[in-house]
Amino acid sequence: MAPTKSSSTSKRPSRTLAGSTPAIDPARAQTLALYEAAIRLMQEGKFDKAHVAFDKMLAASPGDLADRIRMYINACVQQIHKGHTTFSSHEEQYDYAISLLNKGNYEDAREQFKSILEANEQADYAFYGLAILASLTGDSNTCLEHLTEAIRKNPRNRIQARADSDFQDMADDPRFTELLYPES
């Protein structure tokens, strides 16, 4: 007769290739929940609140999370300071936007141009900057809209655009040619 298994089998912890699965630590679970909440704050653009949450978490966090928390704190600080650039004039802000454009930071440049227009809707140079941005990103319709407005507000922009290499991708568009050379 074959031996029968005993009905009282002991329960062994589950195992993985690396060994047994560690028991869930309630303190770690709470830290992870706070960590996820702080990341959600960052994703929502609430960098001040996320920074505070990560700071509170850092002192009590386990070593494997501390490095990541420090990284997120630095990211929050950068985003917080990014929004606090001050300018003495709209022209200075325009120069900053152009520098962002030249570095390829198109969305940040767009924000600066739009900020100028919110403060001064007659700022032809901001429309001109938005036209350059649209040209560089291949949006010909938007380029033409903004350049038309820049020229309407200041006709000298027409002459400037004729020599501006940032509009080279627009050169083959007949609407662009017509805008820059209406007398032809």
mmCIF file with all atom_site columns, C-alpha atoms in Angstrom:
data_model
loop_
_atom_site.group_PDB
_atom_site.id
_atom_site.type_symbol
_atom_site.label_atom_id
_atom_site.label_alt_id
_atom_site.label_comp_id
_atom_site.label_asym_id
_atom_site.label_entity_id
_atom_site.label_seq_id
_atom_site.pdbx_PDB_ins_code
_atom_site.Cartn_x
_atom_site.Cartn_y
_atom_site.Cartn_z
_atom_site.occupancy
_atom_site.B_iso_or_equiv
_atom_site.pdbx_formal_charge
_atom_site.auth_seq_id
_atom_site.auth_comp_id
_atom_site.auth_asym_id
_atom_site.auth_atom_id
_atom_site.pdbx_PDB_model_num
ATOM 1   C CA . MET A 1 1   ? 0.000  0.000  0.000   1.00 0.00 ? 1   MET A CA 1
ATOM 2   C CA . ALA A 1 2   ? 1.177  3.479  -0.848  1.00 0.00 ? 2   ALA A CA 1
ATOM 3   C CA . PRO A 1 3   ? 1.701  5.971  1.938   1.00 0.00 ? 3   PRO A CA 1
ATOM 4   C CA . THR A 1 4   ? -1.000 8.647  2.175   1.00 0.00 ? 4   THR A CA 1
ATOM 5   C CA . LYS A 1 5   ? -0.345 12.298 2.582   1.00 0.00 ? 5   LYS A CA 1
ATOM 6   C CA . SER A 1 6   ? -1.127 13.763 5.885   1.00 0.00 ? 6   SER A CA 1
ATOM 7   C CA . SER A 1 7   ? -4.077 16.098 5.843   1.00 0.00 ? 7   SER A CA 1
ATOM 8   C CA . SER A 1 8   ? -2.221 18.603 7.925   1.00 0.00 ? 8   SER A CA 1
ATOM 9   C CA . THR A 1 9   ? 0.146  20.176 5.414   1.00 0.00 ? 9   THR A CA 1
ATOM 10  C CA . SER A 1 10  ? 2.144  23.105 6.643   1.00 0.00 ? 10  SER A CA 1
ATOM 11  C CA . LYS A 1 11  ? 1.774  26.291 4.656   1.00 0.00 ? 11  LYS A CA 1
ATOM 12  C CA . ARG A 1 12  ? 5.056  27.427 3.181   1.00 0.00 ? 12  ARG A CA 1
ATOM 13  C CA . PRO A 1 13  ? 5.735  31.018 2.115   1.00 0.00 ? 13  PRO A CA 1
ATOM 14  C CA . SER A 1 14  ? 5.466  31.619 -1.606  1.00 0.00 ? 14  SER A CA 1
ATOM 15  C CA . ARG A 1 15  ? 8.761  31.552 -3.429  1.00 0.00 ? 15  ARG A CA 1
ATOM 16  C CA . THR A 1 16  ? 10.263 33.343 -6.389  1.00 0.00 ? 16  THR A CA 1
ATOM 17  C CA . LEU A 1 17  ? 13.438 32.654 -8.302  1.00 0.00 ? 17  LEU A CA 1
ATOM 18  C CA . ALA A 1 18  ? 15.248 34.979 -5.926  1.00 0.00 ? 18  ALA A CA 1
ATOM 19  C CA . GLY A 1 19  ? 13.949 33.291 -2.823  1.00 0.00 ? 19  GLY A CA 1
ATOM 20  C CA . SER A 1 20  ? 10.969 33.733 -0.595  1.00 0.00 ? 20  SER A CA 1
ATOM 21  C CA . THR A 1 21  ? 8.656  36.721 -1.005  1.00 0.00 ? 21  THR A CA 1
ATOM 22  C CA . PRO A 1 22  ? 9.178  39.250 1.769   1.00 0.00 ? 22  PRO A CA 1
ATOM 23  C CA . ALA A 1 23  ? 6.288  40.035 4.050   1.00 0.00 ? 23  ALA A CA 1
ATOM 24  C CA . ILE A 1 24  ? 4.597  43.379 3.307   1.00 0.00 ? 24  ILE A CA 1
ATOM 25  C CA . ASP A 1 25  ? 5.746  45.982 5.778   1.00 0.00 ? 25  ASP A CA 1
ATOM 26  C CA . PRO A 1 26  ? 2.880  48.382 6.672   1.00 0.00 ? 26  PRO A CA 1
ATOM 27  C CA . ALA A 1 27  ? 5.276  51.332 7.059   1.00 0.00 ? 27  ALA A CA 1
ATOM 28  C CA . ARG A 1 28  ? 6.742  50.693 3.613   1.00 0.00 ? 28  ARG A CA 1
ATOM 29  C CA . ALA A 1 29  ? 3.265  50.355 2.106   1.00 0.00 ? 29  ALA A CA 1
ATOM 30  C CA . GLN A 1 30  ? 2.325  53.737 3.590   1.00 0.00 ? 30  GLN A CA 1
ATOM 31  C CA . THR A 1 31  ? 5.539  55.320 2.266   1.00 0.00 ? 31  THR A CA 1
ATOM 32  C CA . LEU A 1 32  ? 4.833  53.917 -1.199  1.00 0.00 ? 32  LEU A CA 1
ATOM 33  C CA . ALA A 1 33  ? 1.291  55.331 -1.098  1.00 0.00 ? 33  ALA A CA 1
ATOM 34  C CA . LEU A 1 34  ? 2.667  58.780 -0.179  1.00 0.00 ? 34  LEU A CA 1
ATOM 35  C CA . TYR A 1 35  ? 5.305  58.432 -2.909  1.00 0.00 ? 35  TYR A CA 1
ATOM 36  C CA . GLU A 1 36  ? 2.649  57.675 -5.528  1.00 0.00 ? 36  GLU A CA 1
ATOM 37  C CA . ALA A 1 37  ? 0.535  60.600 -4.330  1.00 0.00 ? 37  ALA A CA 1
ATOM 38  C CA . ALA A 1 38  ? 3.517  62.963 -4.637  1.00 0.00 ? 38  ALA A CA 1
ATOM 39  C CA . ILE A 1 39  ? 4.213  61.735 -8.161  1.00 0.00 ? 39  ILE A CA 1
ATOM 40  C CA . ARG A 1 40  ? 0.562  62.380 -9.067  1.00 0.00 ? 40  ARG A CA 1
ATOM 41  C CA . LEU A 1 41  ? 0.981  65.959 -7.788  1.00 0.00 ? 41  LEU A CA 1
ATOM 42  C CA . MET A 1 42  ? 3.958  66.375 -10.114 1.00 0.00 ? 42  MET A CA 1
ATOM 43  C CA . GLN A 1 43  ? 1.985  65.002 -13.046 1.00 0.00 ? 43  GLN A CA 1
ATOM 44  C CA . GLU A 1 44  ? -0.737 67.555 -12.306 1.00 0.00 ? 44  GLU A CA 1
ATOM 45  C CA . GLY A 1 45  ? 1.864  70.346 -12.354 1.00 0.00 ? 45  GLY A CA 1
ATOM 46  C CA . LYS A 1 46  ? 1.575  71.015 -8.608  1.00 0.00 ? 46  LYS A CA 1
ATOM 47  C CA . PHE A 1 47  ? 5.324  71.108 -8.078  1.00 0.00 ? 47  PHE A CA 1
ATOM 48  C CA . ASP A 1 48  ? 5.218  73.130 -4.838  1.00 0.00 ? 48  ASP A CA 1
ATOM 49  C CA . LYS A 1 49  ? 2.952  70.588 -3.150  1.00 0.00 ? 49  LYS A CA 1
ATOM 50  C CA . ALA A 1 50  ? 4.913  67.645 -4.570  1.00 0.00 ? 50  ALA A CA 1
ATOM 51  C CA . HIS A 1 51  ? 8.156  69.168 -3.275  1.00 0.00 ? 51  HIS A CA 1
ATOM 52  C CA . VAL A 1 52  ? 6.722  69.451 0.234   1.00 0.00 ? 52  VAL A CA 1
ATOM 53  C CA . ALA A 1 53  ? 5.425  65.871 0.108   1.00 0.00 ? 53  ALA A CA 1
ATOM 54  C CA . PHE A 1 54  ? 8.762  64.468 -1.069  1.00 0.00 ? 54  PHE A CA 1
ATOM 55  C CA . ASP A 1 55  ? 10.631 66.479 1.582   1.00 0.00 ? 55  ASP A CA 1
ATOM 56  C CA . LYS A 1 56  ? 8.445  65.031 4.347   1.00 0.00 ? 56  LYS A CA 1
ATOM 57  C CA . MET A 1 57  ? 8.957  61.551 2.980   1.00 0.00 ? 57  MET A CA 1
ATOM 58  C CA . LEU A 1 58  ? 12.741 61.760 2.606   1.00 0.00 ? 58  LEU A CA 1
ATOM 59  C CA . ALA A 1 59  ? 13.693 61.552 6.276   1.00 0.00 ? 59  ALA A CA 1
ATOM 60  C CA . ALA A 1 60  ? 11.739 58.372 6.959   1.00 0.00 ? 60  ALA A CA 1
ATOM 61  C CA . SER A 1 61  ? 12.119 56.679 3.589   1.00 0.00 ? 61  SER A CA 1
ATOM 62  C CA . PRO A 1 62  ? 13.991 53.431 3.108   1.00 0.00 ? 62  PRO A CA 1
ATOM 63  C CA . GLY A 1 63  ? 17.336 53.658 1.316   1.00 0.00 ? 63  GLY A CA 1
ATOM 64  C CA . ASP A 1 64  ? 16.081 52.216 -1.957  1.00 0.00 ? 64  ASP A CA 1
ATOM 65  C CA . LEU A 1 65  ? 13.527 55.037 -2.293  1.00 0.00 ? 65  LEU A CA 1
ATOM 66  C CA . ALA A 1 66  ? 15.671 57.885 -0.941  1.00 0.00 ? 66  ALA A CA 1
ATOM 67  C CA . ASP A 1 67  ? 17.658 58.324 -4.160  1.00 0.00 ? 67  ASP A CA 1
ATOM 68  C CA . ARG A 1 68  ? 14.507 58.477 -6.257  1.00 0.00 ? 68  ARG A CA 1
ATOM 69  C CA . ILE A 1 69  ? 12.895 60.912 -3.843  1.00 0.00 ? 69  ILE A CA 1
ATOM 70  C CA . ARG A 1 70  ? 15.958 63.186 -4.063  1.00 0.00 ? 70  ARG A CA 1
ATOM 71  C CA . MET A 1 71  ? 15.754 63.021 -7.867  1.00 0.00 ? 71  MET A CA 1
ATOM 72  C CA . TYR A 1 72  ? 12.071 64.046 -7.780  1.00 0.00 ? 72  TYR A CA 1
ATOM 73  C CA . ILE A 1 73  ? 12.823 66.839 -5.302  1.00 0.00 ? 73  ILE A CA 1
ATOM 74  C CA . ASN A 1 74  ? 15.410 68.225 -7.742  1.00 0.00 ? 74  ASN A CA 1
ATOM 75  C CA . ALA A 1 75  ? 12.915 67.977 -10.615 1.00 0.00 ? 75  ALA A CA 1
ATOM 76  C CA . CYS A 1 76  ? 10.310 69.852 -8.548  1.00 0.00 ? 76  CYS A CA 1
ATOM 77  C CA . VAL A 1 77  ? 12.803 72.582 -7.655  1.00 0.00 ? 77  VAL A CA 1
ATOM 78  C CA . GLN A 1 78  ? 13.763 73.004 -11.319 1.00 0.00 ? 78  GLN A CA 1
ATOM 79  C CA . GLN A 1 79  ? 10.116 73.288 -12.368 1.00 0.00 ? 79  GLN A CA 1
ATOM 80  C CA . ILE A 1 80  ? 9.358  75.753 -9.568  1.00 0.00 ? 80  ILE A CA 1
ATOM 81  C CA . HIS A 1 81  ? 12.284 78.003 -10.538 1.00 0.00 ? 81  HIS A CA 1
ATOM 82  C CA . LYS A 1 82  ? 11.520 77.650 -14.234 1.00 0.00 ? 82  LYS A CA 1
ATOM 83  C CA . GLY A 1 83  ? 8.266  79.554 -13.794 1.00 0.00 ? 83  GLY A CA 1
ATOM 84  C CA . HIS A 1 84  ? 9.845  82.405 -11.850 1.00 0.00 ? 84  HIS A CA 1
ATOM 85  C CA . THR A 1 85  ? 11.915 84.047 -14.564 1.00 0.00 ? 85  THR A CA 1
ATOM 86  C CA . THR A 1 86  ? 11.406 87.796 -14.384 1.00 0.00 ? 86  THR A CA 1
ATOM 87  C CA . PHE A 1 87  ? 11.993 90.353 -17.101 1.00 0.00 ? 87  PHE A CA 1
ATOM 88  C CA . SER A 1 88  ? 12.440 94.089 -16.976 1.00 0.00 ? 88  SER A CA 1
ATOM 89  C CA . SER A 1 89  ? 10.621 94.531 -20.302 1.00 0.00 ? 89  SER A CA 1
ATOM 90  C CA . HIS A 1 90  ? 8.626  92.610 -22.891 1.00 0.00 ? 90  HIS A CA 1
ATOM 91  C CA . GLU A 1 91  ? 11.541 92.993 -25.282 1.00 0.00 ? 91  GLU A CA 1
ATOM 92  C CA . GLU A 1 92  ? 13.784 91.206 -22.780 1.00 0.00 ? 92  GLU A CA 1
ATOM 93  C CA . GLN A 1 93  ? 11.186 88.462 -22.500 1.00 0.00 ? 93  GLN A CA 1
ATOM 94  C CA . TYR A 1 94  ? 11.113 88.262 -26.315 1.00 0.00 ? 94  TYR A CA 1
ATOM 95  C CA . ASP A 1 95  ? 14.904 87.817 -26.407 1.00 0.00 ? 95  ASP A CA 1
ATOM 96  C CA . TYR A 1 96  ? 14.566 85.023 -23.860 1.00 0.00 ? 96  TYR A CA 1
ATOM 97  C CA . ALA A 1 97  ? 11.832 83.380 -25.962 1.00 0.00 ? 97  ALA A CA 1
ATOM 98  C CA . ILE A 1 98  ? 14.063 83.554 -29.049 1.00 0.00 ? 98  ILE A CA 1
ATOM 99  C CA . SER A 1 99  ? 16.902 81.925 -27.095 1.00 0.00 ? 99  SER A CA 1
ATOM 100 C CA . LEU A 1 100 ? 14.512 79.127 -26.101 1.00 0.00 ? 100 LEU A CA 1
ATOM 101 C CA . LEU A 1 101 ? 13.480 78.790 -29.732 1.00 0.00 ? 101 LEU A CA 1
ATOM 102 C CA . ASN A 1 102 ? 17.104 78.540 -30.833 1.00 0.00 ? 102 ASN A CA 1
ATOM 103 C CA . LYS A 1 103 ? 17.699 75.777 -28.278 1.00 0.00 ? 103 LYS A CA 1
ATOM 104 C CA . GLY A 1 104 ? 14.688 73.838 -29.566 1.00 0.00 ? 104 GLY A CA 1
ATOM 105 C CA . ASN A 1 105 ? 12.541 74.452 -26.472 1.00 0.00 ? 105 ASN A CA 1
ATOM 106 C CA . TYR A 1 106 ? 9.496  75.190 -28.622 1.00 0.00 ? 106 TYR A CA 1
ATOM 107 C CA . GLU A 1 107 ? 6.777  74.814 -25.989 1.00 0.00 ? 107 GLU A CA 1
ATOM 108 C CA . ASP A 1 108 ? 8.588  77.071 -23.516 1.00 0.00 ? 108 ASP A CA 1
ATOM 109 C CA . ALA A 1 109 ? 9.163  79.638 -26.264 1.00 0.00 ? 109 ALA A CA 1
ATOM 110 C CA . ARG A 1 110 ? 5.467  79.497 -27.194 1.00 0.00 ? 110 ARG A CA 1
ATOM 111 C CA . GLU A 1 111 ? 4.521  80.153 -23.563 1.00 0.00 ? 111 GLU A CA 1
ATOM 112 C CA . GLN A 1 112 ? 6.787  83.218 -23.477 1.00 0.00 ? 112 GLN A CA 1
ATOM 113 C CA . PHE A 1 113 ? 5.381  84.663 -26.712 1.00 0.00 ? 113 PHE A CA 1
ATOM 114 C CA . LYS A 1 114 ? 1.824  84.108 -25.498 1.00 0.00 ? 114 LYS A CA 1
ATOM 115 C CA . SER A 1 115 ? 2.670  85.682 -22.154 1.00 0.00 ? 115 SER A CA 1
ATOM 116 C CA . ILE A 1 116 ? 3.902  88.793 -23.994 1.00 0.00 ? 116 ILE A CA 1
ATOM 117 C CA . LEU A 1 117 ? 0.637  88.931 -25.958 1.00 0.00 ? 117 LEU A CA 1
ATOM 118 C CA . GLU A 1 118 ? -1.447 88.554 -22.803 1.00 0.00 ? 118 GLU A CA 1
ATOM 119 C CA . ALA A 1 119 ? 0.266  91.632 -21.396 1.00 0.00 ? 119 ALA A CA 1
ATOM 120 C CA . ASN A 1 120 ? 0.314  93.561 -24.686 1.00 0.00 ? 120 ASN A CA 1
ATOM 121 C CA . GLU A 1 121 ? -1.890 92.384 -27.541 1.00 0.00 ? 121 GLU A CA 1
ATOM 122 C CA . GLN A 1 122 ? -0.251 94.953 -29.846 1.00 0.00 ? 122 GLN A CA 1
ATOM 123 C CA . ALA A 1 123 ? 3.191  93.307 -29.559 1.00 0.00 ? 123 ALA A CA 1
ATOM 124 C CA . ASP A 1 124 ? 3.872  92.653 -33.230 1.00 0.00 ? 124 ASP A CA 1
ATOM 125 C CA . TYR A 1 125 ? 7.227  91.067 -32.385 1.00 0.00 ? 125 TYR A CA 1
ATOM 126 C CA . ALA A 1 126 ? 5.475  88.351 -30.349 1.00 0.00 ? 126 ALA A CA 1
ATOM 127 C CA . PHE A 1 127 ? 3.302  87.486 -33.362 1.00 0.00 ? 127 PHE A CA 1
ATOM 128 C CA . TYR A 1 128 ? 6.481  87.464 -35.453 1.00 0.00 ? 128 TYR A CA 1
ATOM 129 C CA . GLY A 1 129 ? 8.104  85.075 -32.950 1.00 0.00 ? 129 GLY A CA 1
ATOM 130 C CA . LEU A 1 130 ? 5.066  82.787 -33.066 1.00 0.00 ? 130 LEU A CA 1
ATOM 131 C CA . ALA A 1 131 ? 5.285  82.835 -36.874 1.00 0.00 ? 131 ALA A CA 1
ATOM 132 C CA . ILE A 1 132 ? 8.939  81.755 -36.710 1.00 0.00 ? 132 ILE A CA 1
ATOM 133 C CA . LEU A 1 133 ? 8.016  79.014 -34.253 1.00 0.00 ? 133 LEU A CA 1
ATOM 134 C CA . ALA A 1 134 ? 5.265  77.745 -36.531 1.00 0.00 ? 134 ALA A CA 1
ATOM 135 C CA . SER A 1 135 ? 7.620  77.807 -39.515 1.00 0.00 ? 135 SER A CA 1
ATOM 136 C CA . LEU A 1 136 ? 10.281 75.832 -37.645 1.00 0.00 ? 136 LEU A CA 1
ATOM 137 C CA . THR A 1 137 ? 7.728  73.231 -36.561 1.00 0.00 ? 137 THR A CA 1
ATOM 138 C CA . GLY A 1 138 ? 6.226  72.866 -40.028 1.00 0.00 ? 138 GLY A CA 1
ATOM 139 C CA . ASP A 1 139 ? 2.854  74.455 -39.284 1.00 0.00 ? 139 ASP A CA 1
ATOM 140 C CA . SER A 1 140 ? 2.476  76.636 -42.391 1.00 0.00 ? 140 SER A CA 1
ATOM 141 C CA . ASN A 1 141 ? -1.111 77.757 -41.743 1.00 0.00 ? 141 ASN A CA 1
ATOM 142 C CA . THR A 1 142 ? -0.330 79.004 -38.240 1.00 0.00 ? 142 THR A CA 1
ATOM 143 C CA . CYS A 1 143 ? 2.861  80.605 -39.527 1.00 0.00 ? 143 CYS A CA 1
ATOM 144 C CA . LEU A 1 144 ? 0.912  82.570 -42.109 1.00 0.00 ? 144 LEU A CA 1
ATOM 145 C CA . GLU A 1 145 ? -1.741 83.622 -39.569 1.00 0.00 ? 145 GLU A CA 1
ATOM 146 C CA . HIS A 1 146 ? 0.831  84.965 -37.103 1.00 0.00 ? 146 HIS A CA 1
ATOM 147 C CA . LEU A 1 147 ? 3.009  86.566 -39.745 1.00 0.00 ? 147 LEU A CA 1
ATOM 148 C CA . THR A 1 148 ? -0.038 88.268 -41.285 1.00 0.00 ? 148 THR A CA 1
ATOM 149 C CA . GLU A 1 149 ? -0.911 89.700 -37.867 1.00 0.00 ? 149 GLU A CA 1
ATOM 150 C CA . ALA A 1 150 ? 2.709  90.796 -37.251 1.00 0.00 ? 150 ALA A CA 1
ATOM 151 C CA . ILE A 1 151 ? 2.762  92.608 -40.610 1.00 0.00 ? 151 ILE A CA 1
ATOM 152 C CA . ARG A 1 152 ? -0.662 94.169 -39.997 1.00 0.00 ? 152 ARG A CA 1
ATOM 153 C CA . LYS A 1 153 ? 0.556  95.570 -36.674 1.00 0.00 ? 153 LYS A CA 1
ATOM 154 C CA . ASN A 1 154 ? 3.943  96.653 -38.066 1.00 0.00 ? 154 ASN A CA 1
ATOM 155 C CA . PRO A 1 155 ? 4.551  96.675 -41.852 1.00 0.00 ? 155 PRO A CA 1
ATOM 156 C CA . ARG A 1 156 ? 8.352  96.607 -41.314 1.00 0.00 ? 156 ARG A CA 1
ATOM 157 C CA . ASN A 1 157 ? 7.949  92.932 -40.347 1.00 0.00 ? 157 ASN A CA 1
ATOM 158 C CA . ARG A 1 158 ? 7.299  92.195 -44.041 1.00 0.00 ? 158 ARG A CA 1
ATOM 159 C CA . ILE A 1 159 ? 10.777 93.422 -44.967 1.00 0.00 ? 159 ILE A CA 1
ATOM 160 C CA . GLN A 1 160 ? 12.372 91.598 -42.057 1.00 0.00 ? 160 GLN A CA 1
ATOM 161 C CA . ALA A 1 161 ? 10.637 88.325 -42.966 1.00 0.00 ? 161 ALA A CA 1
ATOM 162 C CA . ARG A 1 162 ? 11.947 88.529 -46.543 1.00 0.00 ? 162 ARG A CA 1
ATOM 163 C CA . ALA A 1 163 ? 15.509 88.147 -45.268 1.00 0.00 ? 163 ALA A CA 1
ATOM 164 C CA . ASP A 1 164 ? 14.812 85.864 -42.298 1.00 0.00 ? 164 ASP A CA 1
ATOM 165 C CA . SER A 1 165 ? 16.271 82.377 -42.814 1.00 0.00 ? 165 SER A CA 1
ATOM 166 C CA . ASP A 1 166 ? 13.861 80.970 -40.215 1.00 0.00 ? 166 ASP A CA 1
ATOM 167 C CA . PHE A 1 167 ? 11.181 81.161 -42.911 1.00 0.00 ? 167 PHE A CA 1
ATOM 168 C CA . GLN A 1 168 ? 13.159 79.162 -45.498 1.00 0.00 ? 168 GLN A CA 1
ATOM 169 C CA . ASP A 1 169 ? 10.726 76.228 -45.270 1.00 0.00 ? 169 ASP A CA 1
ATOM 170 C CA . MET A 1 170 ? 7.919  78.599 -46.230 1.00 0.00 ? 170 MET A CA 1
ATOM 171 C CA . ALA A 1 171 ? 9.646  79.932 -49.373 1.00 0.00 ? 171 ALA A CA 1
ATOM 172 C CA . ASP A 1 172 ? 7.861  77.504 -51.711 1.00 0.00 ? 172 ASP A CA 1
ATOM 173 C CA . ASP A 1 173 ? 4.402  78.326 -50.358 1.00 0.00 ? 173 ASP A CA 1
ATOM 174 C CA . PRO A 1 174 ? 2.674  80.759 -52.761 1.00 0.00 ? 174 PRO A CA 1
ATOM 175 C CA . ARG A 1 175 ? 0.646  82.237 -49.882 1.00 0.00 ? 175 ARG A CA 1
ATOM 176 C CA . PHE A 1 176 ? 3.913  83.146 -48.135 1.00 0.00 ? 176 PHE A CA 1
ATOM 177 C CA . THR A 1 177 ? 5.291  84.757 -51.290 1.00 0.00 ? 177 THR A CA 1
ATOM 178 C CA . GLU A 1 178 ? 2.059  86.696 -51.766 1.00 0.00 ? 178 GLU A CA 1
ATOM 179 C CA . LEU A 1 179 ? 2.182  87.914 -48.159 1.00 0.00 ? 179 LEU A CA 1
ATOM 180 C CA . LEU A 1 180 ? 5.768  89.134 -48.427 1.00 0.00 ? 180 LEU A CA 1
ATOM 181 C CA . TYR A 1 181 ? 5.533  90.529 -51.969 1.00 0.00 ? 181 TYR A CA 1
ATOM 182 C CA . PRO A 1 182 ? 1.969  91.820 -52.365 1.00 0.00 ? 182 PRO A CA 1
ATOM 183 C CA . GLU A 1 183 ? 2.995  94.305 -55.029 1.00 0.00 ? 183 GLU A CA 1
ATOM 184 C CA . SER A 1 184 ? 4.052  91.513 -57.467 1.00 0.00 ? 184 SER A CA 1
#
